[in-house]
Coordinates of C-alpha atoms in Angstrom, one line a residue:
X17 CA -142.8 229.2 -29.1
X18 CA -143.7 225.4 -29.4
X19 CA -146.3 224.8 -32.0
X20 CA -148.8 221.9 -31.5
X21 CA -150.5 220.0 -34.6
X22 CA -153.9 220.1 -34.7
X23 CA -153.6 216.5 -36.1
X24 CA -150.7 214.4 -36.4
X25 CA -151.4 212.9 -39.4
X26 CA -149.4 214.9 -42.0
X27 CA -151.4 214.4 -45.0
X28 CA -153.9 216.3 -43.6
X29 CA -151.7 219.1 -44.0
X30 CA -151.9 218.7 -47.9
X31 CA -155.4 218.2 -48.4
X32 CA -157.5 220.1 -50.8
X33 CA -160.9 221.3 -50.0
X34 CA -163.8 223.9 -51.0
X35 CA -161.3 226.3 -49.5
X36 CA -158.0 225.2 -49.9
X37 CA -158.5 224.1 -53.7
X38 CA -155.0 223.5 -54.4
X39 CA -156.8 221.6 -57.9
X40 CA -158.5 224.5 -59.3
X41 CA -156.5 225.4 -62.6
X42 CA -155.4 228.6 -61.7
X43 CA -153.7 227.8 -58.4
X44 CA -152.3 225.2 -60.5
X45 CA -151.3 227.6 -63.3
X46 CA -149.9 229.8 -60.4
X47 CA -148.0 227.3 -58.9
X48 CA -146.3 226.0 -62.3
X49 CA -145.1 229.1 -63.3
X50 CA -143.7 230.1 -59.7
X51 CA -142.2 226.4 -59.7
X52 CA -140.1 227.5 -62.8
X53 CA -138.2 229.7 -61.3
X54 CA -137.4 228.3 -58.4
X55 CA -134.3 226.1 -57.9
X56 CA -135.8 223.4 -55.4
X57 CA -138.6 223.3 -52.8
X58 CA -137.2 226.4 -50.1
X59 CA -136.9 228.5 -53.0
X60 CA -140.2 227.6 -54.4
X61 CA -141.7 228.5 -50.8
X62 CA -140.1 231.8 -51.0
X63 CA -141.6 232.7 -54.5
X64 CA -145.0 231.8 -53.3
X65 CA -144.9 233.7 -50.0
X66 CA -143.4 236.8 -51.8
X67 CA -146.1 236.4 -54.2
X68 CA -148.8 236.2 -52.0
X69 CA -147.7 238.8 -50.3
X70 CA -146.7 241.6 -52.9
X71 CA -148.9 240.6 -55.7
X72 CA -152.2 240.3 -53.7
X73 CA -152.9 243.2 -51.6
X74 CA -154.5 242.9 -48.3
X75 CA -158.4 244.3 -48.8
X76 CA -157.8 247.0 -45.8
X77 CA -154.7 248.6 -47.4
X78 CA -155.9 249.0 -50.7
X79 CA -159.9 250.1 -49.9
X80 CA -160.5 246.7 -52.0
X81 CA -164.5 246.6 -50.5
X82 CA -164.6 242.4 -51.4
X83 CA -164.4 239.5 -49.4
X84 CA -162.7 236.8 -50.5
X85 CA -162.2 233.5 -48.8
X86 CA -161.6 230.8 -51.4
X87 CA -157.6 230.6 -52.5
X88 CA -158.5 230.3 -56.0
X89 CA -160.9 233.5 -55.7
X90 CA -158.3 235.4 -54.0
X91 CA -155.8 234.4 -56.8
X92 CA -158.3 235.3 -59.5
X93 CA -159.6 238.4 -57.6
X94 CA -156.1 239.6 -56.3
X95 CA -157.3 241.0 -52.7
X96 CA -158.0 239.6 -49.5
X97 CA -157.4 240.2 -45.7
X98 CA -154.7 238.0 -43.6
X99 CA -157.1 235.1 -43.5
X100 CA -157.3 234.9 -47.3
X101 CA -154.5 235.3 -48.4
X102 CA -153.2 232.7 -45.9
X103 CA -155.5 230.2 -47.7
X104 CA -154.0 231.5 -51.0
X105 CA -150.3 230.8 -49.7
X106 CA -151.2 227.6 -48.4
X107 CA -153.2 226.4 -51.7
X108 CA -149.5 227.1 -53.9
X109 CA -147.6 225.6 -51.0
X110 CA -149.9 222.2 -50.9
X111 CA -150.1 222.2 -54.6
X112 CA -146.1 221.9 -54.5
X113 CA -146.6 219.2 -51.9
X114 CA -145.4 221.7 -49.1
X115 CA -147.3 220.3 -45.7
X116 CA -148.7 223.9 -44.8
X117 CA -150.7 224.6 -41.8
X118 CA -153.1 227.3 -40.7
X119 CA -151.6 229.2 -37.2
X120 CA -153.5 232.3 -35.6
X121 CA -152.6 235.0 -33.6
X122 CA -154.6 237.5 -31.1
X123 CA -154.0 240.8 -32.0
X124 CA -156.7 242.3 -30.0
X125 CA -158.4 240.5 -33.4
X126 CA -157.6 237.1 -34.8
X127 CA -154.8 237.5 -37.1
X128 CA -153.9 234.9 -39.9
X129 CA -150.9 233.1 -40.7
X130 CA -149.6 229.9 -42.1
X131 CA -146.8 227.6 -41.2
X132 CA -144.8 225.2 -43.4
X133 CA -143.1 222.3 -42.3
X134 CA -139.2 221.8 -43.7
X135 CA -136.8 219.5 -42.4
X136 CA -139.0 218.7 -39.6
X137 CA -139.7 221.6 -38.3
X138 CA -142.4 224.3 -38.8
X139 CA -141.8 227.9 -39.9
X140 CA -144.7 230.4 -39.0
X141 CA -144.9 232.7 -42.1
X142 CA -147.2 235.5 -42.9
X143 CA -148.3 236.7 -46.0
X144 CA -150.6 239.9 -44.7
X145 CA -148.5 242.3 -47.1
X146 CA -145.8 245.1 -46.1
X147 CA -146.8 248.8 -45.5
X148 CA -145.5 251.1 -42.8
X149 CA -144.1 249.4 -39.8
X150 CA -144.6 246.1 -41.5
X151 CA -142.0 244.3 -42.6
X152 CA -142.7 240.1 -43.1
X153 CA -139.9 238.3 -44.4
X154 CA -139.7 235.0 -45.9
X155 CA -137.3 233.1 -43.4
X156 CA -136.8 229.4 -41.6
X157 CA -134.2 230.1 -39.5
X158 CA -136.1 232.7 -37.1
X159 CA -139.6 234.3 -37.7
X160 CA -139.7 237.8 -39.7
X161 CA -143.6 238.2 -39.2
X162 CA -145.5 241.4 -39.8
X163 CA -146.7 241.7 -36.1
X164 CA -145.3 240.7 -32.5
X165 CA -147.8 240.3 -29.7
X166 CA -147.8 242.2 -26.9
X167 CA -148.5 240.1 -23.7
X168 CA -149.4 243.3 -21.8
X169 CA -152.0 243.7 -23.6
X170 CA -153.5 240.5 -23.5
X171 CA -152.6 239.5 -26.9
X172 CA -150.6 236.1 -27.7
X173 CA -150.0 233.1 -30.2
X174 CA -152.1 230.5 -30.7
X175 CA -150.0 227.3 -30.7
X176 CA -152.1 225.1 -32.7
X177 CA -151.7 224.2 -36.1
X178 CA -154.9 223.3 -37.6
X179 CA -154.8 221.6 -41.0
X180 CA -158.0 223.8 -42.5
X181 CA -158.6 226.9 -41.8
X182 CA -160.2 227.6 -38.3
X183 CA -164.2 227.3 -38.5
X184 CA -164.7 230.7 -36.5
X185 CA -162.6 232.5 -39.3
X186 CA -164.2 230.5 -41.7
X187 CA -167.9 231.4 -40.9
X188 CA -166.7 235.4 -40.7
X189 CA -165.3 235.4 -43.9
X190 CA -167.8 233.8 -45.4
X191 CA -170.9 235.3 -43.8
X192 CA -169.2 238.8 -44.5
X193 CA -171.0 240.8 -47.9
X194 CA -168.4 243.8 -48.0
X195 CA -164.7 244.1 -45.5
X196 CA -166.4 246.9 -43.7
X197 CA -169.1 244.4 -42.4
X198 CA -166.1 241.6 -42.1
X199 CA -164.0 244.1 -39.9
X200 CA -166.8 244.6 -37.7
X201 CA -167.2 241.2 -37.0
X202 CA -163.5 240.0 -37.0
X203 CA -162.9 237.1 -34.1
X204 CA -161.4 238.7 -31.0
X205 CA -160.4 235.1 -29.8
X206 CA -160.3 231.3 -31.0

């Protein structure tokens, strides 16, 4: 699939913001102590997206009730659906000057991702978390994501790449007091 940037300035796709806060001291605490282990800027992608994705659960699979929206809340408060904990990936990966953008999927409901941009190219990635059936995988050289849309059912990827998250998913997650209120008013399109 061709992806599109939203933008084609590429510093937009390191910017910090109120939800991306790449500054806050423990996404920079995270990042530093990922960034020790790894042995240059691949690896360190790796680490982050392994982290993100074992170390935080996704709110549906654990019966975590909270909504979390803000990477450095979903760091502090370990949970968050894909949305989140795309905006958690991304904050380690743009703290490690990684360009990372925000990429969507229909799913039947919008589903979350992120891509990072290596040698030119962008590499979809998602950090939803592993479970039955699910198995997303680190990789740059061919996408290992947790789900494949199926076209007969009307469901696709979205080829954009935005630089912040989108404002639909935005305004869900944050108008959402509890996840069973936030699942019943998931995006079914962009």
């Amino acid at each position: 699939m061709r992806l599109f940037q939203e933008t084609p300035d590429l510093s937009a796709y390191l910017a910090a913001d109120e939800v991306i806060d790449h500054h806050h001291p423990l996404v920079r605490e995270t990042a530093a102590r990922l960034a020790e282990g790894a042995a240059d800027s691949y690896d360190y992608a790796r680490l982050a997206f392994e982290y993100v994705r074992d170390a935080i659960p996704h709110s549906q699979d654990s019966g975590d009730l909270r909504v979390t929206w803000r990477a450095s809340d979903v760091l502090e408060r370990r949970t968050g659906i894909c949305y989140a904990k795309a905006h958690a990936l991304a904050a380690l990966l743009r703290a490690e000057d990684i360009p990372t953008a925000f990429c969507y999927q229909n799913l039947g409901v919008v589903h979350g991702l992120v891509a990072v941009r290596f040698d030119g190219a962008w590499h979809r990635q998602d950090p939803r978390g592993n479970g039955p059936g699910v198995d997303a995988r680190f990789s740059l050289s061919g996408e290992r994501l947790a789900f494949t849309p199926d076209a007969g059912s009307n469901e696709m990827d979205y080829p954009v790449l935005y630089a912040a998250p989108h404002p639909v998913v935005l305004r869900v997650l944050k108008a959402a007091p509890d996840r069973p209120h936030l699942w019943r008013t998931l995006p079914a399109a962009l």
